[in-house]
Amino acid sequence: MMDKTERTLIDKAVLALLCMQRHSWEQGTAMQAFLEMGRMDVVIAMAQEAAYRTLDDGRAACLGPWEGVNDPCSTGEALLAAAKATGDKRLWDAYNALLEWALHRSPRNGQGICYHMMNTTQFWVDSLYMLPPFLVAAGHGDEAVRQYNGVFDAMYDPETGLLSHMWDDESKRFERAAHWGTGNGWAAAALARLIPRLPEHREHLVGKAVALIDSVLRWERPDGLFHDVVDDSSTFVESNLSQMLAYAIYRGLRDGWLTESYAEHAERLYRAALGKMDEYGLIREACGAPHFDKPGISPEAQAFFLLVCQARGDFLGNT
């Protein structure tokens, strides 16, 4: 069992997260954290809000019409779990509308790979976490892998093994070629969720995951943190990538696709991020909301603290 100090820190982080304003991907990432923690009471309450804020086109948890194409899909797995747990027709309707959006209605290129933002032809690395895990949870594993590969391949830099941030599929050029730390974290965390559910794709996905984790770890600082652009030391130092990568590693250790040699990396990254928690339970010096251009706080950093704590506890047998 977790000791009293660990439980107090988690309780503080939970309160801080629930007090934050959240856009669709932030709501979805928070819902996933509570789902993995087994906190169905919170998942169901948050799912009700996500369903209430469903747009006519099926996108859930939207605060305004500018929301992204794939970001609302981050709510999908937890929305499905809440619908199953309650049988609530409103939740089932929201889930089905979101799945219809993801599979058939969302804008995409000629190969069927979904764009990230409305009224653009851009892929963003963020989509790797937002959409494929939902598709897997909904029973569309092959489509999840196809979507993941389509975006990953557009973003992949073979010289560094890292992923760039934004690609315009019409002009065939990067809108932002920088190897954004949080973006690489989204990609690694998504793989950790996909691998155990897709045994038929395991070898392919594990190869991607191990190579990406190794590439990011080459840029780890002595303090266990990373620069915002992982291979650019002129950018600010931030704390959330350490959490995201530690989450992926602990999941890989638990599920058997990473060797024990990675455990010390995960623990160091976890401890580095934990050292950024303040007295209110906020993870400071994360790549900060709302513009993610300077160190600050964010709902996604709060959620990933909870996710890594749960993944670490699962690995250590402290559930």
mmCIF file of C-alpha atoms in Angstrom:
data_model
loop_
_atom_site.group_PDB
_atom_site.id
_atom_site.type_symbol
_atom_site.label_atom_id
_atom_site.label_comp_id
_atom_site.label_asym_id
_atom_site.label_seq_id
_atom_site.Cartn_x
_atom_site.Cartn_y
_atom_site.Cartn_z
ATOM 1 C CA MET A 1 0.000 0.000 0.000
ATOM 2 C CA MET A 2 1.050 3.624 -0.495
ATOM 3 C CA ASP A 3 2.388 5.256 2.623
ATOM 4 C CA LYS A 4 0.723 8.271 4.218
ATOM 5 C CA THR A 5 3.103 10.789 2.649
ATOM 6 C CA GLU A 6 2.524 9.457 -0.872
ATOM 7 C CA ARG A 7 -1.237 9.465 -0.377
ATOM 8 C CA THR A 8 -1.157 13.053 0.912
ATOM 9 C CA LEU A 9 0.793 14.201 -2.154
ATOM 10 C CA ILE A 10 -1.626 12.452 -4.475
ATOM 11 C CA ASP A 11 -4.615 13.955 -2.672
ATOM 12 C CA LYS A 12 -3.099 17.415 -3.055
ATOM 13 C CA ALA A 13 -2.457 16.848 -6.760
ATOM 14 C CA VAL A 14 -6.030 15.611 -7.240
ATOM 15 C CA LEU A 15 -7.497 18.704 -5.599
ATOM 16 C CA ALA A 16 -5.288 21.011 -7.639
ATOM 17 C CA LEU A 17 -6.308 19.281 -10.871
ATOM 18 C CA LEU A 18 -10.015 19.374 -10.122
ATOM 19 C CA CYS A 19 -9.798 23.104 -9.378
ATOM 20 C CA MET A 20 -8.289 23.903 -12.785
ATOM 21 C CA GLN A 21 -10.149 25.066 -15.876
ATOM 22 C CA ARG A 22 -9.843 22.466 -18.632
ATOM 23 C CA HIS A 23 -10.115 22.300 -22.422
ATOM 24 C CA SER A 24 -11.104 19.054 -24.123
ATOM 25 C CA TRP A 25 -7.676 17.375 -24.140
ATOM 26 C CA GLU A 26 -7.095 18.493 -20.553
ATOM 27 C CA GLN A 27 -10.454 17.070 -19.490
ATOM 28 C CA GLY A 28 -9.640 13.859 -21.336
ATOM 29 C CA THR A 29 -6.182 13.479 -19.840
ATOM 30 C CA ALA A 30 -7.595 14.089 -16.378
ATOM 31 C CA MET A 31 -10.380 11.559 -16.950
ATOM 32 C CA GLN A 32 -7.818 8.970 -18.043
ATOM 33 C CA ALA A 33 -5.790 9.554 -14.890
ATOM 34 C CA PHE A 34 -8.796 8.949 -12.664
ATOM 35 C CA LEU A 35 -9.778 5.917 -14.742
ATOM 36 C CA GLU A 36 -6.363 4.341 -14.262
ATOM 37 C CA MET A 37 -6.550 5.162 -10.548
ATOM 38 C CA GLY A 38 -9.865 3.330 -10.312
ATOM 39 C CA ARG A 39 -11.714 6.504 -9.284
ATOM 40 C CA MET A 40 -14.924 5.803 -11.177
ATOM 41 C CA ASP A 41 -16.802 8.301 -9.029
ATOM 42 C CA VAL A 42 -14.699 11.086 -10.521
ATOM 43 C CA VAL A 43 -14.672 9.564 -14.007
ATOM 44 C CA ILE A 44 -18.462 9.421 -14.118
ATOM 45 C CA ALA A 45 -18.845 13.003 -12.907
ATOM 46 C CA MET A 46 -16.321 14.267 -15.450
ATOM 47 C CA ALA A 47 -17.910 12.172 -18.188
ATOM 48 C CA GLN A 48 -21.253 13.830 -17.485
ATOM 49 C CA GLU A 49 -19.652 17.215 -18.072
ATOM 50 C CA ALA A 50 -17.847 16.008 -21.210
ATOM 51 C CA ALA A 51 -21.151 14.688 -22.572
ATOM 52 C CA TYR A 52 -22.980 17.907 -21.682
ATOM 53 C CA ARG A 53 -20.426 19.887 -23.674
ATOM 54 C CA THR A 54 -20.734 17.789 -26.833
ATOM 55 C CA LEU A 55 -20.967 19.792 -30.053
ATOM 56 C CA ASP A 56 -23.483 18.953 -32.776
ATOM 57 C CA ASP A 57 -20.738 17.245 -34.795
ATOM 58 C CA GLY A 58 -19.981 14.798 -31.961
ATOM 59 C CA ARG A 59 -16.868 16.318 -30.377
ATOM 60 C CA ALA A 60 -17.045 16.016 -26.586
ATOM 61 C CA ALA A 61 -15.908 18.300 -23.775
ATOM 62 C CA CYS A 62 -15.665 21.386 -25.960
ATOM 63 C CA LEU A 63 -15.608 24.860 -24.441
ATOM 64 C CA GLY A 64 -15.875 26.561 -27.812
ATOM 65 C CA PRO A 65 -16.050 25.915 -31.565
ATOM 66 C CA TRP A 66 -12.288 26.423 -32.015
ATOM 67 C CA GLU A 67 -11.450 23.098 -30.370
ATOM 68 C CA GLY A 68 -9.220 20.656 -32.204
ATOM 69 C CA VAL A 69 -10.194 17.709 -34.340
ATOM 70 C CA ASN A 70 -8.630 14.975 -32.213
ATOM 71 C CA ASP A 71 -8.342 16.602 -28.781
ATOM 72 C CA PRO A 72 -11.937 15.732 -27.763
ATOM 73 C CA CYS A 73 -11.203 12.062 -28.492
ATOM 74 C CA SER A 74 -8.919 12.015 -25.444
ATOM 75 C CA THR A 75 -12.105 11.729 -23.381
ATOM 76 C CA GLY A 76 -13.248 8.633 -25.253
ATOM 77 C CA GLU A 77 -11.906 5.702 -23.223
ATOM 78 C CA ALA A 78 -13.098 7.143 -19.920
ATOM 79 C CA LEU A 79 -16.424 8.193 -21.461
ATOM 80 C CA LEU A 80 -16.945 4.598 -22.596
ATOM 81 C CA ALA A 81 -16.064 3.280 -19.132
ATOM 82 C CA ALA A 82 -18.553 5.665 -17.525
ATOM 83 C CA ALA A 83 -21.295 4.667 -19.977
ATOM 84 C CA LYS A 84 -20.704 0.989 -19.238
ATOM 85 C CA ALA A 85 -20.639 1.575 -15.489
ATOM 86 C CA THR A 86 -23.868 3.584 -15.379
ATOM 87 C CA GLY A 87 -25.881 2.577 -18.427
ATOM 88 C CA ASP A 88 -26.703 6.276 -18.744
ATOM 89 C CA LYS A 89 -28.174 6.922 -22.191
ATOM 90 C CA ARG A 90 -26.697 10.431 -22.271
ATOM 91 C CA LEU A 91 -23.216 8.986 -21.832
ATOM 92 C CA TRP A 92 -23.788 6.298 -24.447
ATOM 93 C CA ASP A 93 -25.108 8.893 -26.894
ATOM 94 C CA ALA A 94 -22.063 11.101 -26.310
ATOM 95 C CA TYR A 95 -19.694 8.163 -26.715
ATOM 96 C CA ASN A 96 -21.362 7.002 -29.949
ATOM 97 C CA ALA A 97 -21.356 10.527 -31.366
ATOM 98 C CA LEU A 98 -17.663 10.917 -30.553
ATOM 99 C CA LEU A 99 -16.828 7.587 -32.188
ATOM 100 C CA GLU A 100 -18.812 8.552 -35.290
ATOM 101 C CA TRP A 101 -16.799 11.782 -35.396
ATOM 102 C CA ALA A 102 -13.493 9.959 -35.015
ATOM 103 C CA LEU A 103 -14.189 7.282 -37.603
ATOM 104 C CA HIS A 104 -16.202 9.093 -40.257
ATOM 105 C CA ARG A 105 -16.811 12.804 -39.789
ATOM 106 C CA SER A 106 -13.498 14.375 -38.792
ATOM 107 C CA PRO A 107 -11.424 16.109 -41.516
ATOM 108 C CA ARG A 108 -8.546 14.036 -42.905
ATOM 109 C CA ASN A 109 -6.185 13.706 -45.839
ATOM 110 C CA GLY A 110 -6.549 11.515 -48.908
ATOM 111 C CA GLN A 111 -5.081 8.551 -47.056
ATOM 112 C CA GLY A 112 -7.604 8.954 -44.254
ATOM 113 C CA ILE A 113 -5.199 10.292 -41.611
ATOM 114 C CA CYS A 114 -6.989 12.804 -39.380
ATOM 115 C CA TYR A 115 -5.842 16.400 -39.191
ATOM 116 C CA HIS A 116 -5.336 17.960 -35.780
ATOM 117 C CA MET A 117 -7.091 21.319 -36.083
ATOM 118 C CA MET A 118 -10.232 22.402 -37.877
ATOM 119 C CA ASN A 119 -9.732 24.352 -41.115
ATOM 120 C CA THR A 120 -6.098 23.256 -41.535
ATOM 121 C CA THR A 121 -4.240 20.399 -43.196
ATOM 122 C CA GLN A 122 -1.876 20.039 -40.253
ATOM 123 C CA PHE A 123 -0.823 16.995 -38.279
ATOM 124 C CA TRP A 124 0.326 17.640 -34.712
ATOM 125 C CA VAL A 125 2.282 15.160 -32.644
ATOM 126 C CA ASP A 126 -0.310 15.667 -29.870
ATOM 127 C CA SER A 127 -2.786 13.608 -31.909
ATOM 128 C CA LEU A 128 -0.832 10.440 -31.189
ATOM 129 C CA TYR A 129 -2.191 10.462 -27.632
ATOM 130 C CA MET A 130 -5.603 11.970 -28.301
ATOM 131 C CA LEU A 131 -7.010 9.639 -30.951
ATOM 132 C CA PRO A 132 -5.430 6.136 -31.214
ATOM 133 C CA PRO A 133 -6.005 5.037 -27.580
ATOM 134 C CA PHE A 134 -9.686 5.916 -27.957
ATOM 135 C CA LEU A 135 -9.947 3.892 -31.157
ATOM 136 C CA VAL A 136 -8.368 0.896 -29.435
ATOM 137 C CA ALA A 137 -10.749 1.153 -26.481
ATOM 138 C CA ALA A 138 -13.636 1.309 -28.960
ATOM 139 C CA GLY A 139 -12.490 -1.895 -30.671
ATOM 140 C CA HIS A 140 -10.873 -0.384 -33.759
ATOM 141 C CA GLY A 141 -7.288 -1.508 -33.196
ATOM 142 C CA ASP A 142 -6.145 -1.627 -36.800
ATOM 143 C CA GLU A 143 -7.446 1.881 -37.410
ATOM 144 C CA ALA A 144 -5.715 3.078 -34.251
ATOM 145 C CA VAL A 145 -2.380 1.765 -35.521
ATOM 146 C CA ARG A 146 -2.983 3.252 -38.962
ATOM 147 C CA GLN A 147 -3.697 6.672 -37.459
ATOM 148 C CA TYR A 148 -0.697 6.421 -35.134
ATOM 149 C CA ASN A 149 1.667 5.421 -37.931
ATOM 150 C CA GLY A 150 0.355 8.102 -40.272
ATOM 151 C CA VAL A 151 1.138 10.936 -37.876
ATOM 152 C CA PHE A 152 4.276 9.365 -36.386
ATOM 153 C CA ASP A 153 5.846 8.829 -39.805
ATOM 154 C CA ALA A 154 5.188 12.437 -40.807
ATOM 155 C CA MET A 155 6.812 13.717 -37.611
ATOM 156 C CA TYR A 156 9.762 11.323 -37.329
ATOM 157 C CA ASP A 157 13.289 12.731 -37.621
ATOM 158 C CA PRO A 158 15.632 9.834 -38.475
ATOM 159 C CA GLU A 159 18.735 11.823 -37.535
ATOM 160 C CA THR A 160 17.697 12.220 -33.887
ATOM 161 C CA GLY A 161 15.035 9.564 -33.443
ATOM 162 C CA LEU A 162 12.785 12.322 -32.084
ATOM 163 C CA LEU A 163 9.438 13.641 -33.286
ATOM 164 C CA SER A 164 8.788 17.123 -34.600
ATOM 165 C CA HIS A 165 5.715 19.072 -33.553
ATOM 166 C CA MET A 166 3.626 20.235 -36.543
ATOM 167 C CA TRP A 167 3.503 19.120 -40.178
ATOM 168 C CA ASP A 168 1.395 20.617 -42.957
ATOM 169 C CA ASP A 169 0.299 17.760 -45.175
ATOM 170 C CA GLU A 170 -0.732 19.980 -48.061
ATOM 171 C CA SER A 171 2.489 21.991 -48.401
ATOM 172 C CA LYS A 172 4.614 19.007 -47.282
ATOM 173 C CA ARG A 173 6.638 21.048 -44.836
ATOM 174 C CA PHE A 174 6.923 21.438 -41.086
ATOM 175 C CA GLU A 175 4.981 24.228 -39.456
ATOM 176 C CA ARG A 176 7.161 23.583 -36.421
ATOM 177 C CA ALA A 177 10.065 21.185 -36.838
ATOM 178 C CA ALA A 178 11.228 21.548 -33.223
ATOM 179 C CA HIS A 179 11.425 18.360 -31.172
ATOM 180 C CA TRP A 180 8.974 19.536 -28.527
ATOM 181 C CA GLY A 181 9.396 17.620 -25.292
ATOM 182 C CA THR A 182 5.717 17.398 -24.400
ATOM 183 C CA GLY A 183 4.934 16.167 -27.902
ATOM 184 C CA ASN A 184 7.439 13.345 -27.612
ATOM 185 C CA GLY A 185 5.911 12.607 -24.217
ATOM 186 C CA TRP A 186 2.433 12.344 -25.743
ATOM 187 C CA ALA A 187 3.782 9.877 -28.294
ATOM 188 C CA ALA A 188 5.518 7.657 -25.736
ATOM 189 C CA ALA A 189 2.553 7.663 -23.323
ATOM 190 C CA ALA A 190 0.195 6.684 -26.136
ATOM 191 C CA LEU A 191 2.354 3.706 -27.070
ATOM 192 C CA ALA A 192 2.301 2.555 -23.458
ATOM 193 C CA ARG A 193 -1.494 2.476 -23.648
ATOM 194 C CA LEU A 194 -1.652 0.816 -27.073
ATOM 195 C CA ILE A 195 0.868 -1.998 -26.666
ATOM 196 C CA PRO A 196 -0.946 -4.200 -24.089
ATOM 197 C CA ARG A 197 -4.197 -4.035 -26.057
ATOM 198 C CA LEU A 198 -2.785 -4.841 -29.481
ATOM 199 C CA PRO A 199 -0.896 -8.151 -29.321
ATOM 200 C CA GLU A 200 -1.048 -8.516 -33.100
ATOM 201 C CA HIS A 201 0.871 -5.237 -33.460
ATOM 202 C CA ARG A 202 3.073 -5.677 -30.377
ATOM 203 C CA GLU A 203 6.442 -6.142 -32.066
ATOM 204 C CA HIS A 204 5.974 -3.099 -34.290
ATOM 205 C CA LEU A 205 4.725 -0.844 -31.502
ATOM 206 C CA VAL A 206 7.340 -1.983 -28.979
ATOM 207 C CA GLY A 207 10.063 -1.221 -31.504
ATOM 208 C CA LYS A 208 8.721 2.302 -31.901
ATOM 209 C CA ALA A 209 8.369 2.784 -28.149
ATOM 210 C CA VAL A 210 11.835 1.577 -27.170
ATOM 211 C CA ALA A 211 13.506 3.612 -29.909
ATOM 212 C CA LEU A 212 11.610 6.770 -28.931
ATOM 213 C CA ILE A 213 12.264 6.371 -25.208
ATOM 214 C CA ASP A 214 15.960 5.778 -25.841
ATOM 215 C CA SER A 215 16.169 8.812 -28.117
ATOM 216 C CA VAL A 216 14.548 11.091 -25.541
ATOM 217 C CA LEU A 217 16.640 9.741 -22.661
ATOM 218 C CA ARG A 218 19.820 10.793 -24.466
ATOM 219 C CA TRP A 219 18.800 14.381 -23.725
ATOM 220 C CA GLU A 220 17.998 13.956 -20.037
ATOM 221 C CA ARG A 221 19.710 16.551 -17.857
ATOM 222 C CA PRO A 222 21.671 15.587 -14.721
ATOM 223 C CA ASP A 223 18.702 16.783 -12.629
ATOM 224 C CA GLY A 224 16.288 14.368 -14.336
ATOM 225 C CA LEU A 225 14.495 17.099 -16.298
ATOM 226 C CA PHE A 226 14.477 18.085 -19.971
ATOM 227 C CA HIS A 227 14.495 21.245 -22.024
ATOM 228 C CA ASP A 228 11.181 22.232 -23.610
ATOM 229 C CA VAL A 229 12.721 21.400 -26.986
ATOM 230 C CA VAL A 230 14.632 18.370 -25.873
ATOM 231 C CA ASP A 231 17.701 18.879 -28.055
ATOM 232 C CA ASP A 232 17.871 22.672 -27.707
ATOM 233 C CA SER A 233 19.507 23.813 -24.486
ATOM 234 C CA SER A 234 18.508 27.430 -25.157
ATOM 235 C CA THR A 235 14.863 26.553 -24.393
ATOM 236 C CA PHE A 236 13.492 26.534 -20.860
ATOM 237 C CA VAL A 237 13.736 23.540 -18.549
ATOM 238 C CA GLU A 238 10.404 21.910 -17.761
ATOM 239 C CA SER A 239 9.051 19.075 -15.636
ATOM 240 C CA ASN A 240 6.187 17.379 -17.458
ATOM 241 C CA LEU A 241 8.182 15.351 -19.988
ATOM 242 C CA SER A 242 9.907 13.633 -17.073
ATOM 243 C CA GLN A 243 6.495 12.521 -15.782
ATOM 244 C CA MET A 244 5.235 11.464 -19.195
ATOM 245 C CA LEU A 245 8.329 9.430 -19.967
ATOM 246 C CA ALA A 246 8.381 7.869 -16.494
ATOM 247 C CA TYR A 247 4.744 6.856 -17.001
ATOM 248 C CA ALA A 248 5.581 5.159 -20.302
ATOM 249 C CA ILE A 249 8.576 3.390 -18.773
ATOM 250 C CA TYR A 250 6.701 2.151 -15.707
ATOM 251 C CA ARG A 251 3.922 0.851 -17.962
ATOM 252 C CA GLY A 252 6.531 -0.849 -20.120
ATOM 253 C CA LEU A 253 8.146 -2.441 -17.083
ATOM 254 C CA ARG A 254 4.790 -3.611 -15.752
ATOM 255 C CA ASP A 255 3.705 -5.017 -19.109
ATOM 256 C CA GLY A 256 7.021 -6.676 -19.868
ATOM 257 C CA TRP A 257 8.189 -4.847 -22.963
ATOM 258 C CA LEU A 258 10.984 -2.959 -21.205
ATOM 259 C CA THR A 259 13.836 -4.552 -19.278
ATOM 260 C CA GLU A 260 14.562 -3.879 -15.613
ATOM 261 C CA SER A 261 17.461 -1.646 -16.646
ATOM 262 C CA TYR A 262 14.924 1.112 -17.355
ATOM 263 C CA ALA A 263 13.616 1.170 -13.762
ATOM 264 C CA GLU A 264 16.339 3.491 -12.511
ATOM 265 C CA HIS A 265 15.574 5.935 -15.335
ATOM 266 C CA ALA A 266 11.881 5.974 -14.449
ATOM 267 C CA GLU A 267 12.557 6.520 -10.753
ATOM 268 C CA ARG A 268 14.949 9.382 -11.414
ATOM 269 C CA LEU A 269 12.475 11.089 -13.759
ATOM 270 C CA TYR A 270 9.624 10.606 -11.303
ATOM 271 C CA ARG A 271 11.675 12.034 -8.419
ATOM 272 C CA ALA A 272 12.711 15.034 -10.508
ATOM 273 C CA ALA A 273 9.086 15.912 -11.273
ATOM 274 C CA LEU A 274 8.008 15.225 -7.698
ATOM 275 C CA GLY A 275 10.566 17.791 -6.586
ATOM 276 C CA LYS A 276 8.602 20.432 -8.501
ATOM 277 C CA MET A 277 5.400 19.961 -6.488
ATOM 278 C CA ASP A 278 4.526 22.952 -4.344
ATOM 279 C CA GLU A 279 2.589 23.129 -1.080
ATOM 280 C CA TYR A 280 -0.727 23.223 -2.960
ATOM 281 C CA GLY A 281 -0.060 20.063 -4.967
ATOM 282 C CA LEU A 282 0.722 21.924 -8.191
ATOM 283 C CA ILE A 283 3.517 20.591 -10.404
ATOM 284 C CA ARG A 284 5.533 23.712 -11.105
ATOM 285 C CA GLU A 285 7.840 24.486 -14.042
ATOM 286 C CA ALA A 286 5.866 22.294 -16.415
ATOM 287 C CA CYS A 287 5.391 23.422 -20.001
ATOM 288 C CA GLY A 288 2.634 25.763 -18.929
ATOM 289 C CA ALA A 289 -0.927 26.425 -20.008
ATOM 290 C CA PRO A 290 -2.515 28.189 -21.735
ATOM 291 C CA HIS A 291 0.025 28.770 -24.517
ATOM 292 C CA PHE A 292 2.695 26.186 -23.602
ATOM 293 C CA ASP A 293 5.492 28.608 -24.363
ATOM 294 C CA LYS A 294 6.973 29.061 -20.882
ATOM 295 C CA PRO A 295 7.292 27.167 -17.596
ATOM 296 C CA GLY A 296 4.181 27.165 -15.473
ATOM 297 C CA ILE A 297 1.380 24.796 -14.482
ATOM 298 C CA SER A 298 -1.159 22.842 -16.513
ATOM 299 C CA PRO A 299 -3.966 20.326 -16.078
ATOM 300 C CA GLU A 300 -2.060 17.839 -18.222
ATOM 301 C CA ALA A 301 0.965 18.048 -15.916
ATOM 302 C CA GLN A 302 -1.298 17.437 -12.916
ATOM 303 C CA ALA A 303 -2.891 14.480 -14.680
ATOM 304 C CA PHE A 304 0.449 12.962 -15.597
ATOM 305 C CA PHE A 305 1.617 13.194 -12.018
ATOM 306 C CA LEU A 306 -1.357 11.028 -11.088
ATOM 307 C CA LEU A 307 -0.767 8.725 -14.048
ATOM 308 C CA VAL A 308 2.885 8.162 -13.205
ATOM 309 C CA CYS A 309 2.099 7.587 -9.537
ATOM 310 C CA GLN A 310 -0.426 4.916 -10.488
ATOM 311 C CA ALA A 311 1.903 3.301 -13.041
ATOM 312 C CA ARG A 312 4.759 3.317 -10.537
ATOM 313 C CA GLY A 313 2.530 1.829 -7.853
ATOM 314 C CA ASP A 314 1.363 -0.894 -10.232
ATOM 315 C CA PHE A 315 4.955 -1.767 -11.096
ATOM 316 C CA LEU A 316 6.118 -1.803 -7.505
ATOM 317 C CA GLY A 317 3.087 -3.766 -6.363
ATOM 318 C CA ASN A 318 1.848 -0.905 -4.187
ATOM 319 C CA THR A 319 -1.685 -0.632 -5.507
#
